[in-house]
Coordinates of C-alpha atoms and ligand atoms in Angstrom, one line a residue:
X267 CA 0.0 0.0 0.0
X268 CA 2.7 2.1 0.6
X269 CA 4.4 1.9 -2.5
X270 CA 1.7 2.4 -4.0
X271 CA 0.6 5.6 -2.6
X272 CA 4.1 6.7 -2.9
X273 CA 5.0 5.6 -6.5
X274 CA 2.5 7.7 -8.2
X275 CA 3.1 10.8 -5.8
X276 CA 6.7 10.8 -7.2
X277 CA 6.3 9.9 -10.9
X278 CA 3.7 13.4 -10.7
X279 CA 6.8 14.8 -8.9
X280 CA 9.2 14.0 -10.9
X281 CA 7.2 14.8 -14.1
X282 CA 6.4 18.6 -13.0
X283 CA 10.3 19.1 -12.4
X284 CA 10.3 17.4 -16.1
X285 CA 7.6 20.4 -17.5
X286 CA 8.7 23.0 -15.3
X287 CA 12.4 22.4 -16.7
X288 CA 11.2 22.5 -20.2
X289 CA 8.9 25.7 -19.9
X290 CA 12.1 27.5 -18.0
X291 CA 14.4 26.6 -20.9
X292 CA 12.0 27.5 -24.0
X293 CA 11.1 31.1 -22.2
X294 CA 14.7 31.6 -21.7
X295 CA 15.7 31.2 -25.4
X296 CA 12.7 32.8 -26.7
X297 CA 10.9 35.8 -26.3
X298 CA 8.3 37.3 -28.6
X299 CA 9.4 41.3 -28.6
X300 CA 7.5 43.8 -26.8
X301 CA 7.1 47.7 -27.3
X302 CA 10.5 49.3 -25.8
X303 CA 12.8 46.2 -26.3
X304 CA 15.6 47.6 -28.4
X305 CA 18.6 45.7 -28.7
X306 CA 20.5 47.9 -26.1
X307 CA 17.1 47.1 -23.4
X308 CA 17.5 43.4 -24.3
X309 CA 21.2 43.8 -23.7
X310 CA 20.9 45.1 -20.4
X311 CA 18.1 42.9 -19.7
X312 CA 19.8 39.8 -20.2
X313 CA 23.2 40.7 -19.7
X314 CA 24.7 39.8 -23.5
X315 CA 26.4 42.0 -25.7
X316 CA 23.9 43.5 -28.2
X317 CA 26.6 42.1 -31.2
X318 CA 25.6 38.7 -29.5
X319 CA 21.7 39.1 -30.0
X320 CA 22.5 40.2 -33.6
X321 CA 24.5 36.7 -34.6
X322 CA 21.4 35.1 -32.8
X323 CA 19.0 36.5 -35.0
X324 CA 20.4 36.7 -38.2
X325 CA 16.9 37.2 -40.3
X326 CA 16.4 40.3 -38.2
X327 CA 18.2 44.0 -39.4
X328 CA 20.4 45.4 -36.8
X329 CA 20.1 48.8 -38.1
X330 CA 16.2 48.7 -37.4
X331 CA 15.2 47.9 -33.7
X332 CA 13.3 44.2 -33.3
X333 CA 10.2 44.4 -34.6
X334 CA 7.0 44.2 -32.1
X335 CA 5.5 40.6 -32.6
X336 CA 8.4 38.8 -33.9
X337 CA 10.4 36.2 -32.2
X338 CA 13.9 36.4 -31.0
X339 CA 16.6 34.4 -29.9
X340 CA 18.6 34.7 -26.7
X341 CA 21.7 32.3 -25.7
X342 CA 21.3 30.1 -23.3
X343 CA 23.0 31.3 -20.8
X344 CA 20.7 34.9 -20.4
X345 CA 19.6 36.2 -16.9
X346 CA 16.8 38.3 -17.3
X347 CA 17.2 41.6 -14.9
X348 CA 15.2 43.8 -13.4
X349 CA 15.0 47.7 -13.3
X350 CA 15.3 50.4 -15.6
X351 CA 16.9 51.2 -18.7
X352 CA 17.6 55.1 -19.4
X353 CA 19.6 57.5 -21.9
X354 CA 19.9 60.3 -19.8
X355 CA 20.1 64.0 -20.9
X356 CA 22.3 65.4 -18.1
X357 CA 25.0 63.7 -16.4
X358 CA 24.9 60.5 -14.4
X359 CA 24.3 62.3 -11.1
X360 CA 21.4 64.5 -12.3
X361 CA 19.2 61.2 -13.6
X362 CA 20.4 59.4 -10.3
X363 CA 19.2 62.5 -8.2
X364 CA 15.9 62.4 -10.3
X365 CA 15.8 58.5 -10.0
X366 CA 16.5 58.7 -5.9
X367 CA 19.4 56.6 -6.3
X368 CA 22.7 56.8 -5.2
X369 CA 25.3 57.8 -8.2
X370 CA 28.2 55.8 -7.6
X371 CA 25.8 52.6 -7.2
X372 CA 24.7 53.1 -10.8
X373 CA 28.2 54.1 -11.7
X374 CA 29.8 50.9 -10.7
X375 CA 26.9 49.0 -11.9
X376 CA 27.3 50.8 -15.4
X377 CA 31.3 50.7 -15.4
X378 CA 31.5 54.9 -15.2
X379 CA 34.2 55.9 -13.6
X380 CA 32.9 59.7 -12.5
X381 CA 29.3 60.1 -12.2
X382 CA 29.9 64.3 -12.9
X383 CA 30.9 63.0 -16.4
X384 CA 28.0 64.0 -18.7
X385 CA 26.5 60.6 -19.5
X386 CA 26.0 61.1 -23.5
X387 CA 23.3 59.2 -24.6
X388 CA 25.2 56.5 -23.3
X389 CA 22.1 54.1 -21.7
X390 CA 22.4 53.6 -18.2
X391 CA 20.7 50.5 -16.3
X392 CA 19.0 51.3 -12.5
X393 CA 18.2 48.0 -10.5
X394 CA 15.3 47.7 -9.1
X395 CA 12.5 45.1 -8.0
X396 CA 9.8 44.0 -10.4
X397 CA 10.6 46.5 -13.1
X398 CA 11.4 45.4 -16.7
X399 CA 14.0 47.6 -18.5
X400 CA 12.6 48.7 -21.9
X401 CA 13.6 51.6 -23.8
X402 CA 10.2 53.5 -23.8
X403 CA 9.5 57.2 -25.3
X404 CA 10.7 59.9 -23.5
X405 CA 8.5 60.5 -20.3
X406 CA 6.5 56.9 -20.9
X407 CA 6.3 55.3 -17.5
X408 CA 4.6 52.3 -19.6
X409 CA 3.3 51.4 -22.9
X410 CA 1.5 48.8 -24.2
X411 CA -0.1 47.6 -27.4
X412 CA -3.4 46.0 -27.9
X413 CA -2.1 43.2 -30.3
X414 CA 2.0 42.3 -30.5
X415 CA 1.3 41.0 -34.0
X416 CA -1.5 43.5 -35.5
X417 CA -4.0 42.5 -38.3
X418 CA -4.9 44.2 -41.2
X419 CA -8.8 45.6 -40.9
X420 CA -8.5 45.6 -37.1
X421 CA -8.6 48.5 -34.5
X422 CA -5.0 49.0 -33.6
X423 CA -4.8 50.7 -30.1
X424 CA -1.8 51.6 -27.7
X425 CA -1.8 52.8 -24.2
X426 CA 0.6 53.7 -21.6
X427 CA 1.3 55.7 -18.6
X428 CA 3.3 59.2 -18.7
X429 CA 6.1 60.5 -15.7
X430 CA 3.9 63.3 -15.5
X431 CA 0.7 65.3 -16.4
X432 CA 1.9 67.5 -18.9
X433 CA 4.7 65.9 -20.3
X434 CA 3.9 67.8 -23.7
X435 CA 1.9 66.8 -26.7
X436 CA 1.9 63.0 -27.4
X437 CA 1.9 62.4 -31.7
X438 CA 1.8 58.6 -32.5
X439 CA 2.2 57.5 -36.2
X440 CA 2.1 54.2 -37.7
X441 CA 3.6 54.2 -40.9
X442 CA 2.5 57.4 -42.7
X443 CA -1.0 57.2 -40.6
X444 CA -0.9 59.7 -37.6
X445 CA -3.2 57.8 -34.7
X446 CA -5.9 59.1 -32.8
X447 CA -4.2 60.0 -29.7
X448 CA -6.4 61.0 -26.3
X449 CA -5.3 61.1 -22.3
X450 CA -6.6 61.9 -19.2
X451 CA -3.9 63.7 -17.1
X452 CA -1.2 60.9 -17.0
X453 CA -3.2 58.4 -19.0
X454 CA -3.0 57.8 -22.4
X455 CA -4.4 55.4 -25.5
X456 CA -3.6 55.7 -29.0
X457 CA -5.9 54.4 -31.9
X458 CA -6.0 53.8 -35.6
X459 CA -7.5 51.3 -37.9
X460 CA -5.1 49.6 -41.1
X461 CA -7.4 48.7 -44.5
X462 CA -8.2 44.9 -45.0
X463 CA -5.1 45.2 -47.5
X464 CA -2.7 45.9 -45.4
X465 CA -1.0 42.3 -45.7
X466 CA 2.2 41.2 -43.8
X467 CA 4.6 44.5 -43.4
X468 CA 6.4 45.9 -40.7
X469 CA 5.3 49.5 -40.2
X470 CA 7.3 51.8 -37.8
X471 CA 5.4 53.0 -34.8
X472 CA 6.7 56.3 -34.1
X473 CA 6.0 58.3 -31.0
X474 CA 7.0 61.5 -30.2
X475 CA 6.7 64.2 -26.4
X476 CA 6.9 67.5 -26.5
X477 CA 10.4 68.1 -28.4
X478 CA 11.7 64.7 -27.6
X479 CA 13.8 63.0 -30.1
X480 CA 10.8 60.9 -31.7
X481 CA 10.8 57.2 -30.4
X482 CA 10.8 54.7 -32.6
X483 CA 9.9 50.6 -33.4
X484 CA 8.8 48.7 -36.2
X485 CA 5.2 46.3 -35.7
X486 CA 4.6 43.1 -36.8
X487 CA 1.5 42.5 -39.2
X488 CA -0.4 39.5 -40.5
X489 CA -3.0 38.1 -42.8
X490 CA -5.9 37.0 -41.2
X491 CA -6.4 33.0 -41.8
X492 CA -8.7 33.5 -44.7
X493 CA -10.5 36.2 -46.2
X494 CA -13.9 35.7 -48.1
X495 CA -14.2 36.6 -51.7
X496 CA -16.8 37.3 -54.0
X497 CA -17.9 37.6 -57.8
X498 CA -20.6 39.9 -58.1
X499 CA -22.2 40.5 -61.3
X500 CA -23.8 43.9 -62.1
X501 CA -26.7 43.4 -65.0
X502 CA -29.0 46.3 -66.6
X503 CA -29.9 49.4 -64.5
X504 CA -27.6 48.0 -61.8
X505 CA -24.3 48.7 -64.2
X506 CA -25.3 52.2 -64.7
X507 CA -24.8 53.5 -61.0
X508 CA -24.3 56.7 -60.7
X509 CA -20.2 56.8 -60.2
X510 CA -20.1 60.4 -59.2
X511 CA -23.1 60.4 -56.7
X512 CA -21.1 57.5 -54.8
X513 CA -17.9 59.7 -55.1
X514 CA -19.9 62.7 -53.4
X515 CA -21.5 60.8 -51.2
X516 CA -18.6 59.1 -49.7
X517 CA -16.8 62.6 -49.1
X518 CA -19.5 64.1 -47.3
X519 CA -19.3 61.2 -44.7
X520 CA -15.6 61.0 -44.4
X521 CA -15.6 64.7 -43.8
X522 CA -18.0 63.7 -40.4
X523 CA -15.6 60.5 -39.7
X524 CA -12.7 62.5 -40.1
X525 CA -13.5 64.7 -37.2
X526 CA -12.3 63.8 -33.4
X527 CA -14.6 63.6 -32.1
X528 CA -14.7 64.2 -28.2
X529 CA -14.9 62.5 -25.2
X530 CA -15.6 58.2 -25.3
X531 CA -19.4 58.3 -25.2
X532 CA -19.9 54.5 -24.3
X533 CA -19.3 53.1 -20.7
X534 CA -20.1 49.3 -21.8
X535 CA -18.8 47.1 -23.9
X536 CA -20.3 47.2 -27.4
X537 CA -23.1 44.9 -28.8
X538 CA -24.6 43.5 -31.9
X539 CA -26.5 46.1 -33.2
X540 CA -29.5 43.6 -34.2
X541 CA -31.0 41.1 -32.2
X542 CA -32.7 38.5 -34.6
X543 CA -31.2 37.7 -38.4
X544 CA -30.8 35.1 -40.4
X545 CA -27.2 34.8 -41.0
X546 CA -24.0 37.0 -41.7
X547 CA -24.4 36.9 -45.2
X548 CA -21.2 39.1 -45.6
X549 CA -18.2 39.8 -43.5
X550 CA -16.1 42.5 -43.2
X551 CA -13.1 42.4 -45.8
X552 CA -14.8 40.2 -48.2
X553 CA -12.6 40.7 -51.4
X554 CA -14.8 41.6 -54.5
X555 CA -15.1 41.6 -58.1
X556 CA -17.5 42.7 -60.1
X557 CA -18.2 41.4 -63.3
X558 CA -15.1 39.0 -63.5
X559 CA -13.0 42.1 -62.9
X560 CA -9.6 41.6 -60.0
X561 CA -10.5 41.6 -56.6
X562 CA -9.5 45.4 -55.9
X563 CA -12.2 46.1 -53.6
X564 CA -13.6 44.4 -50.2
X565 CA -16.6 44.9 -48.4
X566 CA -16.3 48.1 -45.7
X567 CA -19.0 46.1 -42.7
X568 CA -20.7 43.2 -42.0
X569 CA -23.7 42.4 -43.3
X570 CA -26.8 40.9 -41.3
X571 CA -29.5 38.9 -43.8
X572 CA -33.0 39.7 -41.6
X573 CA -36.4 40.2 -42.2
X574 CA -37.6 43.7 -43.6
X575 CA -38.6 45.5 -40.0
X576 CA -36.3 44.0 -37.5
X577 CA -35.3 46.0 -34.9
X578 CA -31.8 47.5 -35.7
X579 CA -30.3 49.0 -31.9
X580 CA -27.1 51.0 -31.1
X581 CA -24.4 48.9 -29.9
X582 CA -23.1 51.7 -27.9
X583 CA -24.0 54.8 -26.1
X584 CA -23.3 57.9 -28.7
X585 CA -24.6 61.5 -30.6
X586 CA -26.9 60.7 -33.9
X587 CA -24.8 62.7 -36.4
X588 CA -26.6 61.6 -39.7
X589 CA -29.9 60.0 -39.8
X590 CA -31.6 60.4 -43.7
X591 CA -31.7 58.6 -47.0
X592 CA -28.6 58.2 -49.1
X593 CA -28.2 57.3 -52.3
X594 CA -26.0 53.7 -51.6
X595 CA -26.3 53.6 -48.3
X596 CA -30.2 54.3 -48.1
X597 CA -31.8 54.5 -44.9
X598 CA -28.5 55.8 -43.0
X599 CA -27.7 56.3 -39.3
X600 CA -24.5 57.5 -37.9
X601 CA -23.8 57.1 -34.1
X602 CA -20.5 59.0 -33.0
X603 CA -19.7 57.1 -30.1
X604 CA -16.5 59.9 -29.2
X605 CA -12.8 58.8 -29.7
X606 CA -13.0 58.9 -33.0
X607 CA -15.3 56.2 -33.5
X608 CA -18.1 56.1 -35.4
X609 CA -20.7 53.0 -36.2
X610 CA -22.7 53.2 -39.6
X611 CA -26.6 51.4 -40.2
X612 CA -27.8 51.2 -43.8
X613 CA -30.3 50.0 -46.1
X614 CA -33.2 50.9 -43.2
X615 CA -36.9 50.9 -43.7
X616 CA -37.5 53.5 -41.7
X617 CA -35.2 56.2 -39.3
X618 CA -36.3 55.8 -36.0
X619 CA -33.4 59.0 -34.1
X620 CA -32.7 62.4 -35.6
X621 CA -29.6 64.6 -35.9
X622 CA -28.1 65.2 -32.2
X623 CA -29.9 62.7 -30.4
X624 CA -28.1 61.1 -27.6
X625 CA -28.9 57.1 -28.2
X626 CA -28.3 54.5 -24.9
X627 CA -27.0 51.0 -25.7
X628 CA -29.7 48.5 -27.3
X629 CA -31.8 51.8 -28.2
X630 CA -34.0 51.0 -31.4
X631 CA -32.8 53.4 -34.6
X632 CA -34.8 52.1 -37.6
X633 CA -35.7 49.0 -39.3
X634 CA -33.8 46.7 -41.6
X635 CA -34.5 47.3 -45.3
X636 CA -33.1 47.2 -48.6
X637 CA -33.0 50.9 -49.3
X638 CA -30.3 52.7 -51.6
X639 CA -27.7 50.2 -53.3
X640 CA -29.2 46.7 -52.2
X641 CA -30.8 43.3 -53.7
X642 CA -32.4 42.3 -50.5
X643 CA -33.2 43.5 -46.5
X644 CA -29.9 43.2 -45.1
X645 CA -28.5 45.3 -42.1
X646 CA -24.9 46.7 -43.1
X647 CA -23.1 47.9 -39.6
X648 CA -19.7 49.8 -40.4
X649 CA -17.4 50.7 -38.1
X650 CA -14.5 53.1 -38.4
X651 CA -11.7 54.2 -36.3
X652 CA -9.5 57.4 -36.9
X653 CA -11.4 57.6 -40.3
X654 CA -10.7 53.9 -41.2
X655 CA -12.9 51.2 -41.6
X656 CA -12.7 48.2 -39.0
X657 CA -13.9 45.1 -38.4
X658 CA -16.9 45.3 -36.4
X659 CA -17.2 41.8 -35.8
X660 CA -13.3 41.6 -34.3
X661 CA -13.7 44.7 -32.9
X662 CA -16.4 42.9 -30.1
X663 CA -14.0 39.8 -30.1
X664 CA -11.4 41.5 -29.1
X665 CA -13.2 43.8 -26.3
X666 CA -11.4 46.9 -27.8
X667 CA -14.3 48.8 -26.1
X668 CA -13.2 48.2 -22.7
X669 CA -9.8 47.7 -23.4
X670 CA -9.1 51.5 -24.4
X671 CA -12.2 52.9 -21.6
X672 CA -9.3 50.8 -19.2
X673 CA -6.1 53.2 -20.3
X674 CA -8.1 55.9 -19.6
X675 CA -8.9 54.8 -16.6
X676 CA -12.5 55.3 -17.0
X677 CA -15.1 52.5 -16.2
X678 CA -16.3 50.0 -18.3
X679 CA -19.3 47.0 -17.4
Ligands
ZN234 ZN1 -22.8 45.4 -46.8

C-alpha cells in the first residue's frame, strides 16, 4: 500500500520538475518582442552583448530595432534583470538624483568611472524590484499595445502611462498614418484602424513628447487566416450607377468621420446592433469583383440577412450625427460614439433617431431594409476608427471597447 501511494506521488513529482524544466528553458531562449525592447534594453536585460543578440537573429536587421510581434533568440546562458533602462540628458548624477538613487551605485553597476561626467546618450541600467527595463518614449512610465502582431482591418490601439501630467503633446504614427491619440492627465491610448489590404509588413510606430527625439519601433503585421471573396455581377440598371453620386456621397461622410470627435461616449462594452437575423451573409473584408473584374475592392462592414422590420439598436452609447436617405447607403444612421469612432446602419426601412440625439445602448434606430444600393433586406453595420474602416465583428471579439475605456482609466461594465 505504501508503494503504492508513494510511486504515483513521485512519478507526478518528478514529471512537474520534467515540465517546469522545459517551460524555463524554451522562455529563456525565446521571447516574442514587446514595445520598448531595443537591442540595447534586451542587452541590459539579459546581460549579453547586443553584437551577441544580432548573430542570434540573423533574419532580423540590426540597423532597425526588433520588430514588435516577432520572435527572437537569446543564448542560453541569459539572466533576465530587473530595473530600468535610461539614456539620460544630463550627467549621471542628475538622472540618479531624479531616480533617488545613489550615483556611484549606478556608476559601478554601469562601469563609469565619474558620475559628474555627462552621461552622452550612453544608456544607463538602474536595478530595481519588479521593473522590466525597456527603452520606452521619452517620459513613458509604460506602454503597451493592444495586439503584439497586428491585423490588417482591425482596430489597432496603444496605451501607456506618462512621468507626469503634462509631459507635452503626445503624436503617434504608424507608418504614414498619424493615430488618434487622447489622455486623461497621466493616462493615455492611441488608436487607428489599417485597411483589410494591409497584408504582412512591418510599419514603424513612431512616437514622439513634446520636443523629444521621436521614439521609434517597427510592428509586426499578419493576414488574417482567410479572407472571403466574392464575384458579383452587375446586369442592366444595376451597371449604370451613378459613379459620381457614390464619389460625393462618400466625401460628405468621411468629412464627419474625419473629425475627433470628443470624449468616449460608451461606458459598456459594445453589442450586436441587431437582435434577430438570419445569417451573416457578408463579413467584413470580403474581397470583391465585379463582373469578372480583380478583386480590388472588399466589403467596408458586416452584413446581417433579416427580415424587412427587424429592430436595428445601437451597440453603444453615442450622438446621432446623420440620420436620412442616401443614395447607396439608403436608410442611414451614424452614431459617434466619441474617440473617433463612429458606427454606420444602412439600407433601413425607416429612421427611428434624428440629428443630435443622444442614443443608450440597445436603443432602437430604424428597421432593416433594402433601401439605396441593395438586392435584398440586409442590415450593413460599419465601423470606423481614426477615419478607417474596421472590423466590427473583431472589434467585439477582441473587447477593444473596454480595453481602451481601461487606459483611460474610465469605467467599463
Ligand atoms: Zn454590406
Amino acid at each position: 500500500m505504501k508503494y503504492w501511494l508513494a510511486s504515483p506521488i513521485l512519478l507526478l513529482f518528478f514529471l512537474s520538475f520534467m515540465t517546469q524544466r522545459t517551460v524555463a528553458q524554451e522562455t529563456a531562449t525565446r521571447i516574442v518582442v514587446q514595445p520598448g525592447d531595443s537591442w540595447a534594453a534586451l542587452a541590459v536585460r539579459f546581460q549579453v552583448p547586443e553584437a551577441t543578440l544580432h548573430s542570434l537573429n540573423p533574419h532580423m536587421n540590426p540597423m532597425r530595432q526588433p520588430a514588435i510581434g516577432t520572435e527572437l533568440t537569446l543564448p542560453e546562458t541569459a539572466v533576465p534583470q530587473t530595473g530600468t533602462f535610461l539614456r539620460p540628458w544630463g550627467t549621471l548624477l542628475e538622472t540618479a538624483v531624479s531616480h533617488n538613487v545613489s550615483p556611484w551605485s549606478i556608476a559601478l553597476r554601469n562601469g563609469v568611472s565619474n558620475p559628474h561626467r555627462p552621461a552622452l546618450y550612453q544608456p544607463i541600467f538602474i536595478p530595481a524590484a519588479d521593473v522590466t527595463p525597456r527603452e520606452l518614449p521619452t517620459g513613458f512610465a509604460t506602454l503597451e499595445v493592444s495586439q503584439l502582431v497586428g491585423v490588417p482591418g482591425q482596430a489597432i490601439g496603444l496605451r501607456g502611462v506618462l512621468e507626469v501630467v503634462s509631459a507635452g503633446v503626445v503624436t503617434a504614427v504608424l507608418g504614414d498614418n498619424e493615430m488618434d491619440v487622447f489622455s486623461n492627465e497621466r493616462y493615455l491610448v492611441g488608436l487607428t484602424g489599417t485597411g483589410a489590404f494591409f497584408g504582412t509588413q512591418q510599419p514603424e510606430l513612431s512616437i514622439q513628447v513634446g520636443d523629444a527625439p521621436p521614439w521609434r519601433q517597427p510592428w509586426q503585421f499578419r493576414d488574417p487566416t482567410s479572407w472571403e471573396y466574392q464575384q458579383l455581377t452587375l446586369t442592366g440598371t444595376a451597371a449604370q450607377i451613378d459613379q459620381e453620386s457614390i464619389a460625393e456621397e462618400r466625401a460628405r461622410l468621411f468629412e464627419i468621420w474625419e473629425q475627433n470627435s470628443g470624449p468616449a461616449q460608451w461606458q459598456a462594452a459594445f453589442q450586436l446592433p441587431i437582435n434577430s437575423f438570419l445569417e451573416i451573409s457578408s463579413t467584413f473584408g470580403a474581397r470583391r469583383s465585379y463582373n469578372s473584374g480583380p478583386y480590388r475592392t472588399y466589403h467596408e462592414g458586416v452584413d446581417f440577412a433579416a427580415y424587412g422590420g427587424t429592430p436595428v439598436l445601437a451597440p453603444a452609447g453615442g450622438t446621432v450625427v446623420v440620420a436620412e436617405v442616401l443614395y447607396v447607403r439608403g436608410g442611414a444612421v451614424i452614431i459617434d460614439h466619441g474617440l473617433g469612432i463612429y458606427s454606420g446602419f444602412y439600407h433601413m426601412s425607416s429612421i427611428a433617431v434624428a440629428p443630435g440625439d443622444v442614443v443608450t445602448p440597445g436603443q432602437i434606430v430604424g428597421e432593416v431594409g433594402t433601401t439605396g444600393l441593395s438586392t435584398g433586406n440586409h442590415l450593413h453595420w460599419d465601423l470606423l476608427v481614426d477615419a478607417i474602416w474596421i472590423d466590427a465583428q473583431a472589434w467585439l471579439d477582441q473587447g477593444m471597447d473596454c480595453w481602451i475605456l481601461d487606459g483611460l482609466k474610465r469605467p467599463c461594465e
